[in-house]
PDB file of C-alpha atoms in Angstrom:
ATOM      1  CA  SER O 253     106.913  92.048  83.739  1.00  0.00           C
ATOM      2  CA  GLN O 254     108.080  93.341  86.834  1.00  0.00           C
ATOM      3  CA  THR O 255     106.240  92.519  90.133  1.00  0.00           C
ATOM      4  CA  ILE O 256     107.142  94.094  93.844  1.00  0.00           C
ATOM      5  CA  HIS O 257     105.615  92.666  96.727  1.00  0.00           C
ATOM      6  CA  GLN O 258     106.145  93.397 100.619  1.00  0.00           C
ATOM      7  CA  TRP O 259     104.935  91.859 103.672  1.00  0.00           C
ATOM      8  CA  PRO O 260     103.372  91.634 105.936  1.00  0.00           C
ATOM      9  CA  ALA O 261     100.212  93.138 104.947  1.00  0.00           C
ATOM     10  CA  THR O 262      99.059  94.392 108.200  1.00  0.00           C
ATOM     11  CA  LEU O 263     101.276  94.343 111.665  1.00  0.00           C
ATOM     12  CA  VAL O 264     100.298  95.042 115.205  1.00  0.00           C
ATOM     13  CA  GLN O 265     103.402  95.565 117.320  1.00  0.00           C
ATOM     14  CA  PRO O 266     104.234  96.571 120.617  1.00  0.00           C
ATOM     15  CA  VAL O 267     105.888  99.664 121.646  1.00  0.00           C
ATOM     16  CA  GLY O 268     109.429  98.568 121.904  1.00  0.00           C
ATOM     17  CA  SER O 269     109.188  95.670 120.113  1.00  0.00           C
ATOM     18  CA  PRO O 270     111.512  94.969 116.469  1.00  0.00           C
ATOM     19  CA  LEU O 271     110.194  95.718 113.167  1.00  0.00           C
ATOM     20  CA  SER O 272     111.108  93.919 109.604  1.00  0.00           C
ATOM     21  CA  LEU O 273     109.103  95.040 106.487  1.00  0.00           C
ATOM     22  CA  GLU O 274     110.256  92.859 103.224  1.00  0.00           C
ATOM     23  CA  CYS O 275     109.865  93.750 100.001  1.00  0.00           C
ATOM     24  CA  THR O 276     111.071  91.846  97.136  1.00  0.00           C
ATOM     25  CA  VAL O 277     110.732  93.091  93.445  1.00  0.00           C
ATOM     26  CA  GLU O 278     110.792  90.382  90.291  1.00  0.00           C
ATOM     27  CA  GLY O 279     111.315  90.848  86.447  1.00  0.00           C
ATOM     28  CA  THR O 280     114.184  93.098  86.533  1.00  0.00           C
ATOM     29  CA  SER O 281     117.688  93.539  87.707  1.00  0.00           C
ATOM     30  CA  ASN O 282     119.798  96.193  89.419  1.00  0.00           C
ATOM     31  CA  PRO O 283     116.705  98.488  90.312  1.00  0.00           C
ATOM     32  CA  ASN O 284     116.356 101.458  92.208  1.00  0.00           C
ATOM     33  CA  LEU O 285     114.486 100.534  95.457  1.00  0.00           C
ATOM     34  CA  TYR O 286     112.430 102.898  97.716  1.00  0.00           C
ATOM     35  CA  TRP O 287     111.020 102.613 101.547  1.00  0.00           C
ATOM     36  CA  TYR O 288     107.926 105.378 101.484  1.00  0.00           C
ATOM     37  CA  ARG O 289     105.965 106.281 105.044  1.00  0.00           C
ATOM     38  CA  GLN O 290     102.545 107.574 104.861  1.00  0.00           C
ATOM     39  CA  ALA O 291     100.832 109.068 107.807  1.00  0.00           C
ATOM     40  CA  ALA O 292      96.850 108.562 107.764  1.00  0.00           C
ATOM     41  CA  GLY O 293      95.453 111.357 105.463  1.00  0.00           C
ATOM     42  CA  ARG O 294      99.073 112.555 104.475  1.00  0.00           C
ATOM     43  CA  GLY O 295     101.293 112.640 101.294  1.00  0.00           C
ATOM     44  CA  LEU O 296     104.038 110.222 100.853  1.00  0.00           C
ATOM     45  CA  GLN O 297     107.333 110.363 102.630  1.00  0.00           C
ATOM     46  CA  LEU O 298     110.941 109.284 101.768  1.00  0.00           C
ATOM     47  CA  LEU O 299     112.579 107.019 103.825  1.00  0.00           C
ATOM     48  CA  PHE O 300     115.223 105.478 102.555  1.00  0.00           C
ATOM     49  CA  TYR O 301     116.181 104.635  99.024  1.00  0.00           C
ATOM     50  CA  SER O 302     119.239 102.320  97.650  1.00  0.00           C
ATOM     51  CA  VAL O 303     121.036 102.283  94.333  1.00  0.00           C
ATOM     52  CA  GLY O 304     122.443  98.944  94.917  1.00  0.00           C
ATOM     53  CA  ILE O 305     123.005  96.227  97.120  1.00  0.00           C
ATOM     54  CA  GLY O 306     124.557  97.242 100.760  1.00  0.00           C
ATOM     55  CA  GLN O 307     123.902 100.940  99.565  1.00  0.00           C
ATOM     56  CA  ILE O 308     121.773 102.721 101.628  1.00  0.00           C
ATOM     57  CA  SER O 309     120.399 106.697 101.774  1.00  0.00           C
ATOM     58  CA  SER O 310     118.528 107.893 104.422  1.00  0.00           C
ATOM     59  CA  GLU O 311     116.361 110.693 103.916  1.00  0.00           C
ATOM     60  CA  VAL O 312     114.728 111.574 107.564  1.00  0.00           C
ATOM     61  CA  PRO O 313     116.469 110.962 110.770  1.00  0.00           C
ATOM     62  CA  GLN O 314     114.677 108.219 112.813  1.00  0.00           C
ATOM     63  CA  ASN O 315     114.169 105.193 114.612  1.00  0.00           C
ATOM     64  CA  LEU O 316     114.174 102.665 111.626  1.00  0.00           C
ATOM     65  CA  SER O 317     117.035 101.275 109.343  1.00  0.00           C
ATOM     66  CA  ALA O 318     117.114  99.741 105.740  1.00  0.00           C
ATOM     67  CA  SER O 319     119.043  97.512 104.354  1.00  0.00           C
ATOM     68  CA  ARG O 320     119.694  95.525 100.835  1.00  0.00           C
ATOM     69  CA  PRO O 321     121.277  92.191 101.485  1.00  0.00           C
ATOM     70  CA  GLN O 322     120.328  90.983  97.781  1.00  0.00           C
ATOM     71  CA  ASP O 323     120.069  92.985  94.320  1.00  0.00           C
ATOM     72  CA  ARG O 324     115.992  92.989  94.724  1.00  0.00           C
ATOM     73  CA  GLN O 325     115.336  92.626  98.056  1.00  0.00           C
ATOM     74  CA  PHE O 326     114.787  95.696 100.434  1.00  0.00           C
ATOM     75  CA  ILE O 327     114.220  95.030 104.285  1.00  0.00           C
ATOM     76  CA  LEU O 328     112.859  98.131 106.568  1.00  0.00           C
ATOM     77  CA  SER O 329     113.789  97.343 110.289  1.00  0.00           C
ATOM     78  CA  SER O 330     113.578  98.996 113.558  1.00  0.00           C
ATOM     79  CA  LYS O 331     115.620  97.145 117.265  1.00  0.00           C
ATOM     80  CA  LYS O 332     112.688  99.320 119.335  1.00  0.00           C
ATOM     81  CA  LEU O 333     109.499 100.318 117.973  1.00  0.00           C
ATOM     82  CA  LEU O 334     107.657 104.125 119.070  1.00  0.00           C
ATOM     83  CA  LEU O 335     104.353 105.224 118.823  1.00  0.00           C
ATOM     84  CA  SER O 336     105.068 107.366 116.269  1.00  0.00           C
ATOM     85  CA  ASP O 337     106.131 104.910 113.886  1.00  0.00           C
ATOM     86  CA  SER O 338     102.733 103.959 113.053  1.00  0.00           C
ATOM     87  CA  GLY O 339     101.669 104.529 109.260  1.00  0.00           C
ATOM     88  CA  PHE O 340     101.367 103.039 105.888  1.00  0.00           C
ATOM     89  CA  TYR O 341     104.670 101.678 104.618  1.00  0.00           C
ATOM     90  CA  LEU O 342     105.217 101.734 100.665  1.00  0.00           C
ATOM     91  CA  CYS O 343     108.122  99.608  99.382  1.00  0.00           C
ATOM     92  CA  ALA O 344     108.811 100.901  95.500  1.00  0.00           C
ATOM     93  CA  TRP O 345     110.987 100.331  92.647  1.00  0.00           C
ATOM     94  CA  SER O 346     112.276 102.270  89.902  1.00  0.00           C
ATOM     95  CA  VAL O 347     114.374 101.172  86.694  1.00  0.00           C
ATOM     96  CA  ARG O 348     117.979 102.164  87.369  1.00  0.00           C
ATOM     97  CA  LYS O 349     118.770 105.517  84.566  1.00  0.00           C
ATOM     98  CA  VAL O 350     121.512 108.110  84.744  1.00  0.00           C
ATOM     99  CA  ARG O 351     119.095 110.744  84.165  1.00  0.00           C
ATOM    100  CA  SER O 352     115.864 111.503  85.292  1.00  0.00           C
ATOM    101  CA  GLY O 353     112.575 109.729  83.786  1.00  0.00           C
ATOM    102  CA  ASN O 354     112.789 107.472  86.907  1.00  0.00           C
ATOM    103  CA  THR O 355     109.209 106.268  87.045  1.00  0.00           C
ATOM    104  CA  ILE O 356     108.588 104.626  90.639  1.00  0.00           C
ATOM    105  CA  TYR O 357     105.970 101.730  90.946  1.00  0.00           C
ATOM    106  CA  PHE O 358     104.722 101.048  94.348  1.00  0.00           C
ATOM    107  CA  GLY O 359     104.149  97.620  96.259  1.00  0.00           C
ATOM    108  CA  GLU O 360     100.826  96.747  98.179  1.00  0.00           C
ATOM    109  CA  GLY O 361     101.664  98.469 101.442  1.00  0.00           C
ATOM    110  CA  SER O 362     101.907  97.279 105.098  1.00  0.00           C
ATOM    111  CA  TRP O 363      99.765  98.874 107.854  1.00  0.00           C
ATOM    112  CA  LEU O 364     101.850  99.060 110.850  1.00  0.00           C
ATOM    113  CA  THR O 365     100.309  99.859 114.200  1.00  0.00           C
ATOM    114  CA  VAL O 366     102.455 100.125 117.240  1.00  0.00           C
ATOM    115  CA  VAL O 367     100.789  99.859 120.619  1.00  0.00           C
TER     116      VAL O 367
ATOM    117  CA  GLY P  32     112.795 117.040  98.364  1.00  0.00           C
ATOM    118  CA  GLN P  33     110.965 119.839  97.281  1.00  0.00           C
ATOM    119  CA  GLN P  34     107.620 121.259  98.082  1.00  0.00           C
ATOM    120  CA  LEU P  35     104.746 120.408  95.855  1.00  0.00           C
ATOM    121  CA  ASN P  36     101.135 122.372  96.248  1.00  0.00           C
ATOM    122  CA  GLN P  37      98.501 120.124  95.159  1.00  0.00           C
ATOM    123  CA  SER P  38      95.046 121.539  94.866  1.00  0.00           C
ATOM    124  CA  PRO P  39      92.391 121.234  95.567  1.00  0.00           C
ATOM    125  CA  GLN P  40      92.567 119.363  98.748  1.00  0.00           C
ATOM    126  CA  SER P  41      89.197 117.430  98.474  1.00  0.00           C
ATOM    127  CA  MET P  42      86.495 117.422  96.016  1.00  0.00           C
ATOM    128  CA  PHE P  43      82.899 116.364  95.465  1.00  0.00           C
ATOM    129  CA  ILE P  44      82.150 115.470  91.907  1.00  0.00           C
ATOM    130  CA  GLN P  45      78.811 114.333  90.194  1.00  0.00           C
ATOM    131  CA  GLU P  46      79.301 111.122  87.908  1.00  0.00           C
ATOM    132  CA  GLY P  47      79.671 112.335  84.945  1.00  0.00           C
ATOM    133  CA  GLU P  48      81.392 115.485  85.176  1.00  0.00           C
ATOM    134  CA  ASP P  49      84.707 116.461  83.956  1.00  0.00           C
ATOM    135  CA  VAL P  50      87.598 117.484  86.929  1.00  0.00           C
ATOM    136  CA  SER P  51      90.887 118.805  87.133  1.00  0.00           C
ATOM    137  CA  MET P  52      93.654 119.125  89.896  1.00  0.00           C
ATOM    138  CA  ASN P  53      96.835 120.641  89.531  1.00  0.00           C
ATOM    139  CA  CYS P  54     100.228 120.715  91.245  1.00  0.00           C
ATOM    140  CA  THR P  55     102.732 123.767  91.459  1.00  0.00           C
ATOM    141  CA  SER P  56     106.344 123.873  92.709  1.00  0.00           C
ATOM    142  CA  SER P  57     108.992 126.203  93.247  1.00  0.00           C
ATOM    143  CA  SER P  58     111.151 124.443  91.337  1.00  0.00           C
ATOM    144  CA  ILE P  59     111.869 122.942  87.930  1.00  0.00           C
ATOM    145  CA  PHE P  60     111.231 119.506  87.258  1.00  0.00           C
ATOM    146  CA  ASN P  61     112.284 116.939  84.737  1.00  0.00           C
ATOM    147  CA  THR P  62     109.496 114.542  85.128  1.00  0.00           C
ATOM    148  CA  TRP P  63     106.185 114.719  86.649  1.00  0.00           C
ATOM    149  CA  LEU P  64     103.975 111.444  87.473  1.00  0.00           C
ATOM    150  CA  TRP P  65     100.324 111.107  88.554  1.00  0.00           C
ATOM    151  CA  TYR P  66      99.146 108.191  90.828  1.00  0.00           C
ATOM    152  CA  LYS P  67      95.852 107.188  92.223  1.00  0.00           C
ATOM    153  CA  GLN P  68      95.600 105.583  95.385  1.00  0.00           C
ATOM    154  CA  ASP P  69      92.945 103.172  96.764  1.00  0.00           C
ATOM    155  CA  PRO P  70      92.009 103.278 100.418  1.00  0.00           C
ATOM    156  CA  GLY P  71      94.346 100.483 102.054  1.00  0.00           C
ATOM    157  CA  GLU P  72      96.529  99.770  98.851  1.00  0.00           C
ATOM    158  CA  GLY P  73      99.748 101.165  96.785  1.00  0.00           C
ATOM    159  CA  PRO P  74      99.604 104.096  94.614  1.00  0.00           C
ATOM    160  CA  VAL P  75      99.201 103.227  91.354  1.00  0.00           C
ATOM    161  CA  LEU P  76     100.830 105.205  88.028  1.00  0.00           C
ATOM    162  CA  LEU P  77      98.472 106.672  86.194  1.00  0.00           C
ATOM    163  CA  ILE P  78     100.472 108.995  83.687  1.00  0.00           C
ATOM    164  CA  ALA P  79     104.000 109.970  83.353  1.00  0.00           C
ATOM    165  CA  LEU P  80     105.234 113.056  81.845  1.00  0.00           C
ATOM    166  CA  TYR P  81     109.330 113.561  80.639  1.00  0.00           C
ATOM    167  CA  LYS P  82     108.795 116.542  78.665  1.00  0.00           C
ATOM    168  CA  ALA P  83     107.945 120.277  78.916  1.00  0.00           C
ATOM    169  CA  GLY P  84     104.699 120.878  77.119  1.00  0.00           C
ATOM    170  CA  GLU P  85     103.980 117.273  76.655  1.00  0.00           C
ATOM    171  CA  LEU P  86      99.757 116.400  76.783  1.00  0.00           C
ATOM    172  CA  THR P  87      99.750 113.000  77.265  1.00  0.00           C
ATOM    173  CA  SER P  88      95.934 110.732  77.853  1.00  0.00           C
ATOM    174  CA  ASN P  89      95.464 107.392  79.522  1.00  0.00           C
ATOM    175  CA  GLY P  90      91.691 106.898  79.086  1.00  0.00           C
ATOM    176  CA  ARG P  91      89.295 109.565  80.500  1.00  0.00           C
ATOM    177  CA  LEU P  92      92.482 110.771  82.078  1.00  0.00           C
ATOM    178  CA  THR P  93      94.782 113.752  80.572  1.00  0.00           C
ATOM    179  CA  ALA P  94      97.844 115.295  81.841  1.00  0.00           C
ATOM    180  CA  GLN P  95      99.808 118.196  80.959  1.00  0.00           C
ATOM    181  CA  PHE P  96     103.668 118.864  81.828  1.00  0.00           C
ATOM    182  CA  GLY P  97     103.596 122.562  82.463  1.00  0.00           C
ATOM    183  CA  ILE P  98     105.902 124.335  79.636  1.00  0.00           C
ATOM    184  CA  THR P  99     107.647 126.175  82.614  1.00  0.00           C
ATOM    185  CA  ARG P 100     108.172 122.829  84.300  1.00  0.00           C
ATOM    186  CA  LYS P 101     107.076 124.342  87.240  1.00  0.00           C
ATOM    187  CA  ASP P 102     103.227 122.769  87.125  1.00  0.00           C
ATOM    188  CA  SER P 103     101.220 120.178  85.779  1.00  0.00           C
ATOM    189  CA  PHE P 104      97.458 119.501  85.824  1.00  0.00           C
ATOM    190  CA  LEU P 105      95.246 116.074  85.715  1.00  0.00           C
ATOM    191  CA  ASN P 106      91.775 116.030  83.958  1.00  0.00           C
ATOM    192  CA  ILE P 107      88.991 113.170  84.175  1.00  0.00           C
ATOM    193  CA  SER P 108      86.467 113.448  81.820  1.00  0.00           C
ATOM    194  CA  ALA P 109      82.678 111.905  82.561  1.00  0.00           C
ATOM    195  CA  SER P 110      83.625 110.614  85.960  1.00  0.00           C
ATOM    196  CA  ILE P 111      82.363 107.635  87.136  1.00  0.00           C
ATOM    197  CA  PRO P 112      82.078 105.993  90.805  1.00  0.00           C
ATOM    198  CA  SER P 113      85.669 104.008  90.691  1.00  0.00           C
ATOM    199  CA  ASP P 114      87.452 107.452  90.052  1.00  0.00           C
ATOM    200  CA  VAL P 115      87.213 107.783  93.975  1.00  0.00           C
ATOM    201  CA  GLY P 116      90.363 107.659  95.438  1.00  0.00           C
ATOM    202  CA  ILE P 117      93.475 110.054  96.209  1.00  0.00           C
ATOM    203  CA  TYR P 118      95.518 111.364  93.536  1.00  0.00           C
ATOM    204  CA  PHE P 119      99.058 112.196  94.199  1.00  0.00           C
ATOM    205  CA  CYS P 120     101.355 114.642  91.953  1.00  0.00           C
ATOM    206  CA  ALA P 121     104.877 113.825  92.071  1.00  0.00           C
ATOM    207  CA  GLY P 122     108.105 115.642  90.260  1.00  0.00           C
ATOM    208  CA  GLN P 123     111.284 114.991  89.716  1.00  0.00           C
ATOM    209  CA  LEU P 124     114.727 116.533  88.950  1.00  0.00           C
ATOM    210  CA  ASP P 125     117.865 114.608  88.100  1.00  0.00           C
ATOM    211  CA  ASP P 126     118.265 112.581  91.002  1.00  0.00           C
ATOM    212  CA  TYR P 127     116.554 109.348  92.190  1.00  0.00           C
ATOM    213  CA  LYS P 128     114.016 110.644  94.373  1.00  0.00           C
ATOM    214  CA  LEU P 129     110.495 111.973  94.073  1.00  0.00           C
ATOM    215  CA  SER P 130     108.483 115.049  95.795  1.00  0.00           C
ATOM    216  CA  PHE P 131     104.764 114.370  96.322  1.00  0.00           C
ATOM    217  CA  GLY P 132     102.118 116.734  96.423  1.00  0.00           C
ATOM    218  CA  ALA P 133      99.887 115.712  99.606  1.00  0.00           C
ATOM    219  CA  GLY P 134      97.091 114.565  97.542  1.00  0.00           C
ATOM    220  CA  THR P 135      93.863 115.551  96.160  1.00  0.00           C
ATOM    221  CA  THR P 136      91.121 113.306  97.573  1.00  0.00           C
ATOM    222  CA  VAL P 137      87.933 112.423  94.939  1.00  0.00           C
ATOM    223  CA  THR P 138      84.385 111.601  95.931  1.00  0.00           C
ATOM    224  CA  VAL P 139      81.802 110.697  93.590  1.00  0.00           C
ATOM    225  CA  ARG P 140      78.364 111.339  94.039  1.00  0.00           C
ATOM    226  CA  ALA P 141      76.098 108.977  92.258  1.00  0.00           C
TER     227      ALA P 141
END
């Protein structure tokens, strides 16, 4: 069966410091990969998605970047964190399909607090 | 993505009650998904709907894909304390992305 893991689970970082959140998927190949952010008490905002190695689409202008160095690895990064980057970050994956019906499955989430 | 209107925003329910929540959109979708999120965890998929008019159950949960393709509802029958959490609807058209509702926070009175 497929599993998705992301780490670290909790992170407290000072303003201006770098960020690296990692996500890996097991049990599938060629998945679509996603990074979402959820502000406290809010819905989910899509930040990045990837349909293949090195292919990254950004949904919103921001202080963050994403990379996909391997088929099942997705990394969320920042060179200099802002206070507004605080939130709950979720990695997700779906099966690659041509048409719709891409059920998305989420990881456990990573809490980032920028102080 | 398209804006989804999810209601109610929150609800207090009595244990044993049946409850309902829904999502509407100004645009059509080809897929509707319902997720539940417990505090500090990632959302977990409850039900996936792929066809207009489809009615699908998962235990005490039932969801329907509206015939107009612009809405969906989720019913929970005989609520129990572990139903507490935030429920999200999500719609998908023809690309890889989902549009999410803002969530319905469910609190059960024992």
